[in-house]
Coordinates of N, CA and C and ligand atoms in Angstrom, one line a residue:
M188 N 0.8 -1.2 0.0 CA 0.0 0.0 0.0 C 0.9 1.3 0.0
T189 N 0.3 2.3 -0.5 CA 1.1 3.5 -0.6 C 0.5 4.6 0.1
H190 N 1.3 5.6 0.4 CA 0.8 6.8 1.2 C 0.9 8.1 0.4
F191 N -0.1 8.9 0.7 CA -0.2 10.1 0.0 C 0.0 11.2 1.0
D192 N 1.0 12.0 0.9 CA 1.3 13.0 2.0 C 1.6 14.3 1.4
K193 N 1.8 15.3 2.3 CA 2.0 16.6 1.9 C 3.2 16.8 1.1
D194 N 4.3 16.0 1.4 CA 5.6 16.2 0.7 C 5.4 16.0 -0.8
R195 N 4.4 15.2 -1.2 CA 4.3 14.9 -2.6 C 3.7 16.1 -3.3
D196 N 3.0 17.0 -2.6 CA 2.5 18.2 -3.2 C 3.6 19.1 -3.7
V197 N 4.7 19.1 -2.9 CA 5.9 19.8 -3.3 C 6.5 19.2 -4.5
T198 N 6.5 17.8 -4.6 CA 7.1 17.1 -5.7 C 6.3 17.5 -7.0
A199 N 5.0 17.5 -6.8 CA 4.1 17.9 -8.0 C 4.5 19.3 -8.5
Q200 N 4.7 20.2 -7.5 CA 5.0 21.5 -8.0 C 6.3 21.6 -8.7
Q201 N 7.3 20.7 -8.3 CA 8.5 20.7 -9.0 C 8.3 20.3 -10.4
G202 N 7.2 19.6 -10.7 CA 6.9 19.1 -12.0 C 6.0 20.1 -12.7
M203 N 6.2 21.4 -12.4 CA 5.2 22.4 -12.8 C 5.3 22.6 -14.4
C204 N 6.4 22.3 -15.0 CA 6.4 22.3 -16.4 C 6.2 20.9 -16.9
G205 N 5.3 20.2 -16.2 CA 5.1 18.8 -16.4 C 4.8 18.4 -17.9
D206 N 5.1 17.2 -18.2 CA 4.8 16.7 -19.5 C 3.5 15.8 -19.6
V207 N 2.8 15.7 -18.4 CA 1.7 14.8 -18.3 C 0.4 15.6 -18.1
A208 N -0.6 15.3 -19.0 CA -2.0 15.7 -18.7 C -2.8 14.5 -18.3
V209 N -3.7 14.8 -17.4 CA -4.6 13.7 -16.9 C -6.0 14.0 -17.1
L210 N -6.7 13.1 -17.8 CA -8.2 13.3 -18.0 C -8.9 12.5 -16.9
V211 N -9.9 13.2 -16.3 CA -10.6 12.5 -15.3 C -12.1 12.5 -15.6
P212 N -12.6 11.5 -16.4 CA -14.0 11.5 -16.6 C -14.8 11.3 -15.3
A213 N -15.8 12.2 -15.1 CA -16.5 12.2 -13.9 C -18.0 12.5 -14.1
A214 N -18.4 12.1 -15.3 CA -19.8 12.5 -15.7 C -20.8 11.4 -15.6
G215 N -20.4 10.2 -15.0 CA -21.3 9.1 -14.9 C -22.3 9.3 -13.8
A216 N -23.5 8.6 -14.0 CA -24.6 8.8 -13.0 C -24.3 8.0 -11.8
G217 N -23.6 6.8 -11.9 CA -23.4 6.0 -10.7 C -24.6 5.3 -10.2
T218 N -25.5 4.9 -11.0 CA -26.7 4.2 -10.6 C -26.4 3.0 -9.7
R219 N -25.3 2.3 -10.0 CA -25.0 1.1 -9.2 C -24.7 1.4 -7.7
L220 N -24.4 2.7 -7.4 CA -24.2 3.1 -6.0 C -25.5 3.4 -5.3
G221 N -26.6 3.3 -6.0 CA -27.9 3.6 -5.4 C -28.3 5.0 -5.8
P222 N -29.5 5.5 -5.4 CA -30.0 6.8 -5.7 C -29.1 7.9 -5.0
G223 N -29.0 9.0 -5.7 CA -28.2 10.1 -5.1 C -27.5 10.9 -6.1
A224 N -26.5 11.6 -5.7 CA -25.7 12.5 -6.6 C -25.0 11.7 -7.6
P225 N -24.5 12.3 -8.8 CA -23.6 11.6 -9.7 C -22.5 11.0 -8.9
K226 N -22.0 9.8 -9.4 CA -21.0 9.1 -8.6 C -19.8 9.9 -8.2
A227 N -19.3 10.6 -9.1 CA -18.0 11.4 -8.7 C -18.3 12.4 -7.6
L228 N -19.5 12.7 -7.4 CA -19.8 13.7 -6.3 C -20.3 13.1 -5.0
R229 N -20.3 11.7 -5.0 CA -20.6 11.1 -3.7 C -19.5 11.3 -2.7
L230 N -19.9 11.3 -1.4 CA -18.9 11.6 -0.4 C -18.2 10.3 0.1
L231 N -16.9 10.4 0.3 CA -16.1 9.4 0.9 C -15.4 10.1 2.1
C232 N -15.7 9.7 3.3 CA -15.1 10.4 4.5 C -15.1 11.9 4.3
G233 N -16.2 12.4 3.9 CA -16.4 13.9 3.9 C -15.9 14.6 2.7
E234 N -15.3 13.9 1.7 CA -14.9 14.6 0.5 C -15.4 13.8 -0.7
T235 N -15.6 14.5 -1.8 CA -16.2 13.8 -3.0 C -15.1 12.8 -3.5
L236 N -15.6 11.8 -4.2 CA -14.7 10.9 -4.9 C -13.8 11.6 -5.9
L237 N -14.4 12.6 -6.6 CA -13.7 13.4 -7.5 C -12.5 14.1 -6.9
V238 N -12.8 14.8 -5.8 CA -11.7 15.5 -5.1 C -10.6 14.6 -4.6
H239 N -11.0 13.5 -4.0 CA -10.0 12.5 -3.6 C -9.1 12.1 -4.8
A240 N -9.7 11.8 -6.0 CA -9.0 11.4 -7.1 C -8.0 12.5 -7.6
V241 N -8.6 13.7 -7.7 CA -7.8 14.8 -8.3 C -6.6 15.2 -7.4
R242 N -6.9 15.1 -6.1 CA -5.8 15.4 -5.1 C -4.6 14.5 -5.4
R243 N -4.9 13.3 -5.6 CA -3.8 12.3 -5.8 C -3.1 12.5 -7.2
V244 N -3.9 12.9 -8.2 CA -3.4 13.2 -9.5 C -2.4 14.4 -9.4
V245 N -2.8 15.5 -8.8 CA -2.0 16.7 -8.8 C -0.7 16.5 -7.9
A246 N -0.7 15.5 -7.0 CA 0.4 15.2 -6.2 C 1.4 14.3 -6.9
T247 N 1.2 14.0 -8.2 CA 2.1 13.1 -9.0 C 3.1 13.9 -9.8
F248 N 4.3 13.5 -9.7 CA 5.4 14.2 -10.4 C 5.1 14.2 -11.9
G249 N 5.3 15.4 -12.5 CA 5.2 15.5 -13.9 C 3.8 15.9 -14.4
V250 N 2.8 15.9 -13.5 CA 1.5 16.3 -14.0 C 1.4 17.8 -14.0
G251 N 1.0 18.3 -15.2 CA 0.9 19.8 -15.3 C -0.5 20.2 -15.7
C252 N -1.3 19.3 -16.0 CA -2.7 19.6 -16.5 C -3.7 18.5 -16.1
V253 N -4.8 18.9 -15.7 CA -5.9 18.0 -15.3 C -7.2 18.5 -16.0
V254 N -7.9 17.7 -16.7 CA -9.2 18.1 -17.3 C -10.2 17.1 -16.8
V255 N -11.2 17.6 -16.2 CA -12.3 16.8 -15.6 C -13.5 17.0 -16.5
S256 N -14.2 15.8 -16.8 CA -15.5 15.9 -17.5 C -16.6 15.8 -16.5
A257 N -17.4 16.7 -16.5 CA -18.5 16.8 -15.4 C -19.9 16.5 -16.1
P258 N -20.8 16.1 -15.3 CA -22.2 16.0 -15.8 C -22.6 17.4 -16.3
S259 N -23.4 17.5 -17.3 CA -23.7 18.9 -17.9 C -24.4 19.8 -16.9
T260 N -25.1 19.2 -15.9 CA -25.8 20.0 -14.9 C -24.9 20.4 -13.8
E261 N -23.7 19.9 -13.8 CA -22.8 20.1 -12.6 C -21.5 20.8 -12.8
V262 N -21.4 21.4 -14.0 CA -20.1 21.9 -14.4 C -19.6 23.0 -13.4
R263 N -20.5 23.9 -13.1 CA -20.1 25.0 -12.1 C -19.8 24.4 -10.7
A264 N -20.7 23.5 -10.3 CA -20.5 22.9 -9.0 C -19.1 22.2 -8.9
V265 N -18.8 21.4 -10.0 CA -17.5 20.7 -10.0 C -16.4 21.7 -10.0
D266 N -16.5 22.7 -10.8 CA -15.5 23.7 -10.8 C -15.2 24.3 -9.4
R267 N -16.3 24.6 -8.7 CA -16.1 25.1 -7.4 C -15.5 24.1 -6.4
L268 N -15.9 22.9 -6.6 CA -15.3 21.8 -5.7 C -13.8 21.7 -5.9
L269 N -13.4 22.0 -7.1 CA -11.9 21.8 -7.4 C -11.1 23.0 -6.9
E270 N -11.8 24.1 -6.4 CA -11.0 25.3 -6.0 C -9.9 25.0 -5.0
A271 N -10.3 24.1 -4.0 CA -9.3 23.8 -2.9 C -8.1 23.1 -3.5
V272 N -8.4 22.2 -4.5 CA -7.3 21.5 -5.0 C -6.4 22.4 -5.8
R273 N -7.0 23.3 -6.5 CA -6.2 24.3 -7.3 C -5.3 25.1 -6.4
A274 N -5.9 25.5 -5.2 CA -5.1 26.3 -4.3 C -3.9 25.5 -3.7
S275 N -4.1 24.1 -3.6 CA -3.0 23.3 -3.1 C -1.9 23.0 -4.1
A276 N -2.3 23.2 -5.4 CA -1.3 22.8 -6.5 C -1.4 23.9 -7.6
P277 N -1.0 25.1 -7.3 CA -1.2 26.2 -8.2 C -0.4 26.0 -9.5
A278 N 0.6 25.1 -9.6 CA 1.3 24.9 -10.8 C 0.6 24.0 -11.8
V279 N -0.5 23.4 -11.4 CA -1.2 22.5 -12.2 C -2.5 23.2 -12.8
G280 N -2.6 23.2 -14.1 CA -3.9 23.8 -14.6 C -5.0 22.7 -14.5
I281 N -6.1 23.1 -13.9 CA -7.2 22.2 -13.7 C -8.4 22.8 -14.3
S282 N -9.0 22.2 -15.3 CA -10.2 22.7 -16.0 C -11.3 21.7 -16.0
V283 N -12.5 22.2 -16.3 CA -13.7 21.3 -16.3 C -14.4 21.5 -17.6
V284 N -14.7 20.3 -18.3 CA -15.5 20.4 -19.5 C -16.8 19.6 -19.3
V285 N -17.7 19.8 -20.2 CA -19.0 19.0 -20.2 C -18.8 17.6 -20.7
G286 N -19.1 16.6 -19.9 CA -19.0 15.2 -20.3 C -20.0 14.8 -21.3
G287 N -19.9 13.5 -21.7 CA -20.9 13.0 -22.7 C -21.8 12.0 -22.1
T288 N -22.5 11.3 -23.0 CA -23.5 10.3 -22.5 C -22.8 8.9 -22.3
T289 N -21.6 8.8 -22.8 CA -20.8 7.6 -22.5 C -19.4 8.0 -21.9
R290 N -18.8 7.1 -21.2 CA -17.4 7.4 -20.7 C -16.5 7.8 -21.9
Q291 N -16.6 7.1 -23.0 CA -15.8 7.4 -24.2 C -16.0 8.8 -24.7
A292 N -17.2 9.2 -24.7 CA -17.5 10.6 -25.1 C -17.0 11.6 -24.1
S293 N -17.0 11.3 -22.8 CA -16.5 12.1 -21.8 C -15.0 12.3 -21.9
V294 N -14.3 11.2 -22.2 CA -12.9 11.2 -22.4 C -12.5 12.0 -23.6
A295 N -13.3 11.8 -24.7 CA -13.0 12.6 -26.0 C -13.2 14.1 -25.7
A296 N -14.2 14.5 -24.9 CA -14.4 15.9 -24.7 C -13.2 16.5 -23.8
A297 N -12.7 15.7 -22.9 CA -11.6 16.2 -22.1 C -10.3 16.2 -22.9
L298 N -10.1 15.2 -23.7 CA -8.9 15.2 -24.6 C -8.8 16.4 -25.5
A299 N -10.0 16.8 -26.0 CA -10.0 18.0 -26.9 C -9.5 19.3 -26.2
A300 N -9.6 19.2 -24.9 CA -9.3 20.5 -24.1 C -7.8 20.5 -23.6
V301 N -7.0 19.4 -23.9 CA -5.6 19.4 -23.4 C -4.7 20.2 -24.3
P302 N -4.0 21.2 -23.7 CA -3.1 22.0 -24.5 C -2.1 21.1 -25.2
S303 N -1.6 21.5 -26.4 CA -0.8 20.6 -27.2 C 0.6 20.4 -26.7
R304 N 1.0 21.1 -25.6 CA 2.4 21.0 -25.1 C 2.5 19.7 -24.3
F305 N 1.5 19.0 -24.0 CA 1.6 17.8 -23.2 C 1.7 16.5 -24.0
P306 N 2.9 15.9 -24.1 CA 3.1 14.7 -24.9 C 2.5 13.4 -24.4
I307 N 2.2 13.4 -23.1 CA 1.7 12.2 -22.4 C 0.4 12.5 -21.8
V308 N -0.6 11.7 -22.2 CA -2.0 11.8 -21.6 C -2.4 10.6 -20.9
L309 N -2.8 10.8 -19.7 CA -3.3 9.6 -18.9 C -4.8 9.8 -18.8
V310 N -5.5 8.6 -18.8 CA -6.9 8.7 -18.7 C -7.3 7.9 -17.4
H311 N -7.9 8.6 -16.5 CA -8.2 8.0 -15.2 C -9.7 7.9 -15.0
D312 N -10.2 7.5 -13.9 CA -11.6 7.5 -13.5 C -11.8 8.1 -12.2
A313 N -12.7 9.1 -12.1 CA -13.0 9.6 -10.8 C -13.4 8.5 -9.8
A314 N -13.9 7.5 -10.3 CA -14.4 6.4 -9.5 C -13.2 5.6 -8.8
R315 N -12.0 5.7 -9.4 CA -10.8 5.1 -8.7 C -10.2 6.2 -7.8
A316 N -11.0 6.6 -6.9 CA -10.6 7.8 -6.1 C -9.4 7.7 -5.3
L317 N -9.0 6.5 -4.9 CA -7.8 6.3 -4.1 C -6.5 5.9 -4.8
A318 N -6.6 5.9 -6.1 CA -5.4 5.6 -6.9 C -4.2 6.5 -6.5
P319 N -3.1 5.9 -5.9 CA -2.1 6.7 -5.3 C -1.1 7.3 -6.4
P320 N -0.5 8.4 -6.0 CA 0.5 9.0 -6.9 C 1.5 8.1 -7.4
E321 N 1.9 7.1 -6.6 CA 3.0 6.1 -7.1 C 2.5 5.3 -8.3
L322 N 1.2 5.0 -8.3 CA 0.6 4.2 -9.4 C 0.6 5.1 -10.6
I323 N 0.1 6.3 -10.4 CA 0.0 7.3 -11.5 C 1.3 7.5 -12.2
E324 N 2.3 7.7 -11.3 CA 3.7 8.0 -11.7 C 4.3 6.8 -12.5
R325 N 3.9 5.5 -12.0 CA 4.4 4.3 -12.7 C 3.9 4.3 -14.1
V326 N 2.7 4.6 -14.3 CA 2.1 4.6 -15.7 C 2.7 5.7 -16.5
A327 N 2.9 6.9 -16.0 CA 3.5 8.0 -16.8 C 4.9 7.7 -17.1
D328 N 5.7 7.1 -16.2 CA 7.1 6.7 -16.4 C 7.2 5.7 -17.6
A329 N 6.3 4.8 -17.6 CA 6.3 3.8 -18.7 C 6.1 4.4 -20.0
V330 N 5.2 5.4 -20.1 CA 5.0 6.1 -21.4 C 6.3 6.9 -21.7
R331 N 6.8 7.6 -20.7 CA 8.0 8.4 -20.9 C 9.1 7.6 -21.4
N332 N 9.2 6.4 -20.9 CA 10.3 5.5 -21.3 C 10.1 4.7 -22.6
G333 N 9.0 5.1 -23.3 CA 8.9 4.6 -24.7 C 7.7 3.8 -25.0
S334 N 6.9 3.4 -24.0 CA 5.7 2.6 -24.4 C 4.6 3.6 -25.0
P335 N 4.0 3.2 -26.1 CA 2.9 4.0 -26.7 C 1.7 4.0 -25.8
A336 N 1.4 2.9 -25.2 CA 0.2 2.8 -24.4 C 0.4 1.9 -23.2
V337 N -0.1 2.2 -22.0 CA 0.2 1.5 -20.8 C -1.0 1.3 -19.9
I338 N -1.2 0.1 -19.4 CA -2.3 -0.1 -18.5 C -1.8 -0.7 -17.2
P339 N -2.3 -0.3 -16.0 CA -2.0 -1.0 -14.8 C -2.9 -2.2 -14.6
V340 N -2.3 -3.3 -14.2 CA -3.1 -4.5 -14.1 C -2.8 -5.3 -12.8
L341 N -3.8 -6.1 -12.4 CA -3.7 -6.9 -11.3 C -4.1 -8.3 -11.7
P342 N -3.6 -9.4 -11.0 CA -4.0 -10.7 -11.3 C -5.5 -10.9 -11.0
V343 N -6.2 -11.8 -11.7 CA -7.6 -12.1 -11.5 C -7.6 -13.1 -10.4
I344 N -8.4 -12.9 -9.3 CA -8.4 -13.8 -8.2 C -9.6 -14.8 -8.3
D345 N -10.7 -14.4 -8.9 CA -11.8 -15.3 -9.0 C -11.6 -16.2 -10.2
T346 N -12.2 -17.4 -10.1 CA -12.3 -18.2 -11.3 C -13.3 -17.6 -12.3
I347 N -13.0 -17.5 -13.5 CA -13.9 -16.9 -14.5 C -14.5 -18.0 -15.5
T348 N -15.8 -17.9 -15.7 CA -16.4 -18.8 -16.6 C -17.2 -18.1 -17.6
R349 N -17.5 -18.7 -18.8 CA -18.4 -18.2 -19.8 C -19.8 -18.8 -19.5
V350 N -20.8 -18.1 -19.7 CA -22.2 -18.7 -19.6 C -22.9 -18.4 -20.9
D351 N -23.9 -19.3 -21.2 CA -24.7 -19.1 -22.4 C -26.0 -18.3 -22.0
D352 N -26.8 -18.2 -23.0 CA -28.0 -17.4 -22.8 C -28.9 -17.9 -21.7
L353 N -28.8 -19.2 -21.4 CA -29.7 -19.8 -20.4 C -29.0 -19.8 -19.0
G354 N -27.8 -19.2 -18.9 CA -27.1 -19.1 -17.6 C -26.3 -20.3 -17.3
V355 N -26.1 -21.2 -18.3 CA -25.4 -22.4 -18.1 C -23.9 -22.2 -18.3
A356 N -23.1 -22.6 -17.4 CA -21.6 -22.4 -17.6 C -21.1 -23.3 -18.8
V357 N -20.4 -22.6 -19.7 CA -20.0 -23.4 -20.9 C -18.5 -23.4 -21.0
G358 N -17.8 -23.0 -20.0 CA -16.3 -23.1 -20.1 C -15.6 -22.2 -19.1
T359 N -14.8 -22.8 -18.2 CA -14.0 -22.0 -17.3 C -12.8 -21.5 -18.1
V360 N -12.5 -20.3 -17.9 CA -11.4 -19.6 -18.6 C -10.1 -19.8 -17.8
D361 N -9.0 -20.1 -18.5 CA -7.7 -20.2 -17.7 C -7.3 -18.8 -17.3
R362 N -7.3 -18.6 -16.0 CA -7.1 -17.2 -15.5 C -5.6 -16.9 -15.4
S363 N -4.7 -17.8 -15.6 CA -3.3 -17.5 -15.4 C -2.9 -16.4 -16.4
S364 N -3.5 -16.2 -17.5 CA -3.1 -15.2 -18.4 C -4.1 -14.0 -18.4
L365 N -5.0 -14.0 -17.5 CA -6.0 -12.9 -17.4 C -5.5 -11.9 -16.4
R366 N -5.8 -10.6 -16.6 CA -5.5 -9.5 -15.7 C -6.7 -8.6 -15.6
A367 N -6.9 -8.0 -14.4 CA -7.9 -7.0 -14.2 C -7.3 -5.6 -14.5
V368 N -7.9 -4.8 -15.3 CA -7.3 -3.6 -15.8 C -7.8 -2.4 -15.0
Q369 N -6.9 -1.6 -14.5 CA -7.3 -0.4 -13.7 C -7.0 0.9 -14.6
T370 N -7.2 2.0 -13.9 CA -6.8 3.3 -14.5 C -5.9 3.9 -13.4
P371 N -5.0 4.9 -13.8 CA -5.0 5.6 -15.1 C -4.3 4.7 -16.1
Q372 N -4.8 4.9 -17.3 CA -4.1 4.3 -18.5 C -3.3 5.4 -19.2
G373 N -2.1 5.1 -19.7 CA -1.3 6.2 -20.2 C -1.0 6.0 -21.7
F374 N -0.9 7.1 -22.4 CA -0.7 7.1 -23.8 C 0.2 8.2 -24.3
R375 N 0.9 8.0 -25.4 CA 1.5 9.1 -26.1 C 0.2 9.8 -26.6
R376 N 0.3 11.1 -26.5 CA -0.9 11.9 -26.9 C -1.5 11.6 -28.3
E377 N -0.6 11.5 -29.3 CA -1.0 11.3 -30.6 C -1.7 9.9 -30.8
I378 N -1.3 9.0 -30.0 CA -1.9 7.6 -30.0 C -3.3 7.7 -29.5
L379 N -3.5 8.4 -28.4 CA -4.9 8.5 -27.9 C -5.8 9.3 -28.8
V380 N -5.3 10.3 -29.4 CA -6.1 11.1 -30.3 C -6.5 10.2 -31.5
A381 N -5.5 9.5 -32.1 CA -5.8 8.6 -33.2 C -6.8 7.5 -32.8
A382 N -6.7 7.0 -31.7 CA -7.6 5.9 -31.2 C -9.0 6.4 -31.1
H383 N -9.2 7.6 -30.6 CA -10.5 8.2 -30.5 C -11.1 8.6 -31.8
E384 N -10.2 9.1 -32.7 CA -10.7 9.5 -34.0 C -11.2 8.3 -34.8
A385 N -10.5 7.2 -34.6 CA -10.9 5.9 -35.3 C -12.0 5.2 -34.7
A386 N -12.5 5.6 -33.5 CA -13.5 4.8 -32.8 C -14.8 4.7 -33.6
V387 N -15.3 3.5 -33.7 CA -16.6 3.3 -34.4 C -17.6 2.8 -33.4
D388 N -17.2 2.1 -32.4 CA -18.1 1.6 -31.4 C -17.6 2.0 -30.0
D389 N -18.5 1.7 -29.0 CA -18.2 2.1 -27.6 C -17.3 1.1 -26.9
H390 N -16.3 1.6 -26.2 CA -15.4 0.8 -25.4 C -15.4 1.2 -24.0
T391 N -15.2 0.3 -23.1 CA -15.2 0.7 -21.6 C -13.9 1.3 -21.2
D392 N -12.8 1.1 -22.0 CA -11.6 1.8 -21.7 C -10.9 2.3 -22.9
D393 N -9.8 3.0 -22.7 CA -9.1 3.6 -23.8 C -8.0 2.7 -24.4
A394 N -7.5 1.8 -23.6 CA -6.5 0.8 -24.2 C -7.2 -0.1 -25.2
G395 N -8.5 -0.4 -24.9 CA -9.3 -1.2 -25.9 C -9.4 -0.4 -27.2
L396 N -9.6 0.9 -27.2 CA -9.6 1.7 -28.4 C -8.3 1.7 -29.1
A397 N -7.2 1.8 -28.3 CA -5.9 1.8 -28.9 C -5.6 0.5 -29.6
E398 N -6.0 -0.6 -28.9 CA -5.7 -2.0 -29.5 C -6.4 -2.0 -30.9
K399 N -7.6 -1.4 -31.0 CA -8.3 -1.5 -32.3 C -7.5 -0.9 -33.4
I400 N -6.6 0.1 -33.1 CA -5.8 0.6 -34.2 C -4.4 0.0 -34.3
G401 N -4.3 -1.1 -33.6 CA -3.0 -1.8 -33.7 C -1.9 -1.4 -32.8
V402 N -2.2 -0.6 -31.8 CA -1.2 -0.2 -30.8 C -0.9 -1.3 -29.9
V403 N 0.4 -1.5 -29.6 CA 0.8 -2.5 -28.6 C 0.7 -1.8 -27.2
V404 N -0.1 -2.5 -26.3 CA -0.4 -1.9 -25.0 C 0.5 -2.7 -24.0
H405 N 1.3 -2.0 -23.3 CA 2.2 -2.6 -22.2 C 1.5 -2.5 -20.9
T406 N 1.9 -3.3 -19.9 CA 1.3 -3.3 -18.6 C 2.4 -3.0 -17.6
V407 N 1.9 -2.4 -16.5 CA 2.7 -2.2 -15.3 C 1.8 -2.7 -14.1
P408 N 2.4 -3.0 -12.9 CA 1.6 -3.5 -11.8 C 0.6 -2.4 -11.4
G409 N -0.6 -2.9 -11.1 CA -1.6 -2.0 -10.6 C -1.5 -1.9 -9.1
D410 N -2.5 -1.5 -8.4 CA -2.5 -1.3 -7.0 C -3.9 -1.5 -6.4
E411 N -4.0 -2.4 -5.4 CA -5.3 -2.8 -4.9 C -6.1 -1.6 -4.4
V412 N -5.3 -0.6 -3.9 CA -6.0 0.6 -3.3 C -6.7 1.4 -4.4
A413 N -6.4 1.2 -5.7 CA -7.0 1.9 -6.8 C -8.3 1.2 -7.2
L414 N -9.0 0.6 -6.3 CA -10.2 -0.1 -6.6 C -11.3 0.9 -7.2
K415 N -12.1 0.3 -8.1 CA -13.1 1.2 -8.7 C -14.4 1.2 -7.8
I416 N -14.7 2.4 -7.3 CA -15.8 2.5 -6.4 C -17.1 2.5 -7.2
T417 N -17.8 1.4 -7.2 CA -19.0 1.2 -8.1 C -20.2 0.9 -7.3
R418 N -20.1 0.0 -6.3 CA -21.2 -0.5 -5.5 C -21.1 -0.1 -4.1
P419 N -22.2 -0.1 -3.3 CA -22.1 0.4 -1.9 C -21.0 -0.3 -1.1
L420 N -20.7 -1.6 -1.4 CA -19.7 -2.3 -0.6 C -18.3 -1.7 -1.0
D421 N -18.1 -1.2 -2.2 CA -16.8 -0.6 -2.6 C -16.6 0.7 -1.7
L422 N -17.7 1.4 -1.5 CA -17.6 2.6 -0.8 C -17.1 2.3 0.7
A423 N -17.7 1.3 1.2 CA -17.4 0.9 2.6 C -15.9 0.4 2.7
L424 N -15.5 -0.3 1.7 CA -14.1 -0.7 1.6 C -13.1 0.5 1.5
A425 N -13.5 1.4 0.7 CA -12.7 2.6 0.6 C -12.6 3.4 1.9
E426 N -13.7 3.4 2.6 CA -13.7 4.1 3.9 C -12.7 3.4 4.9
M427 N -12.8 2.1 4.8 CA -11.8 1.3 5.7 C -10.4 1.5 5.3
I428 N -10.1 1.6 4.0 CA -8.8 1.9 3.6 C -8.3 3.2 4.1
L429 N -9.1 4.3 4.0 CA -8.7 5.6 4.5 C -8.6 5.5 6.0
A430 N -9.4 4.8 6.7 CA -9.4 4.7 8.2 C -8.1 4.0 8.6
R431 N -7.5 3.2 7.7 CA -6.2 2.6 8.1 C -5.0 3.5 7.8
G432 N -5.3 4.7 7.4 CA -4.2 5.7 7.3 C -3.7 5.9 5.9
V433 N -4.2 5.1 5.0 CA -3.7 5.3 3.6 C -4.4 6.5 3.1
R434 N -3.6 7.4 2.6 CA -4.2 8.7 2.1 C -4.3 8.6 0.6
Ligands
C5P250 O1 -19.7 3.8 -15.6 P1 -18.3 3.5 -15.2 O2 -18.2 3.0 -13.8 O3 -17.5 2.7 -16.2 O4 -17.6 4.9 -15.2 C1 -16.2 5.0 -15.1 C2 -15.8 6.5 -15.0 O5 -16.3 7.2 -16.2 C3 -16.5 7.2 -13.8 O6 -15.5 8.1 -13.2 C4 -17.6 8.0 -14.5 O7 -17.9 9.2 -13.8 C5 -17.1 8.3 -15.9 N1 -18.2 8.5 -16.9 C6 -18.2 9.7 -17.6 N2 -19.2 9.9 -18.5 C7 -20.2 8.9 -18.7 C8 -20.1 7.7 -18.0 C9 -19.1 7.5 -17.1 O8 -17.4 10.5 -17.4 N3 -21.2 9.2 -19.5

């Protein structure tokens, strides 16, 4: 497990001429969390998931730009929420755009707002609110060191099977070569732009889009703390993680 502390804010500011832009799609409804505010605006230990996520992003070395996609009705509210993060990391440009009806559309909207001086673009999820700076840095470093596209992955712990239309198991999948994919995912900027321009159908992540145009996607180790907060139990787990002192 990794720790997020004030010293890292200083590190981030040293990276003020950073080469990394991070897109944070946060326009999802979050219906699987139950009724309430859009998912990114749900509270975790008194702070929204979005603010947790962006605090960790701006504490990452090399990050100079963050673009958040917000629900169309919440752009001003999201912008206000981010004021405190802006104050803590004045060297990082943080902007908010209107998200789309799919995650892919929300990413595309944020990507269009990234200034051209950033050669590395990471795509994160506000829902992975506790993804630590070390993980974000690992992904950015892999791109910096020459990978065109990078995903953080974890081994799959459950047995996975395919089922047919009747719910009958039709084949257990060998899990030894399977990995669960997290965010942030990292790209050379031109690769991500090309992948989105070529997109014809909807994908749940950006590495999937990049694969479609023949890009080789490399992996780095993920982090259990970067769990995707989707269901009520995930929120309870995230609270426990924070209660254990992981920032
Ligand atoms: O729906 P899912 O859990 O895959 O969402 C992953 C991330 O994408 C979340 O941070 C969510 O806010 C974001 N999203 C978005 N625009 C949408 C749908 C999801 O920005 N239309």
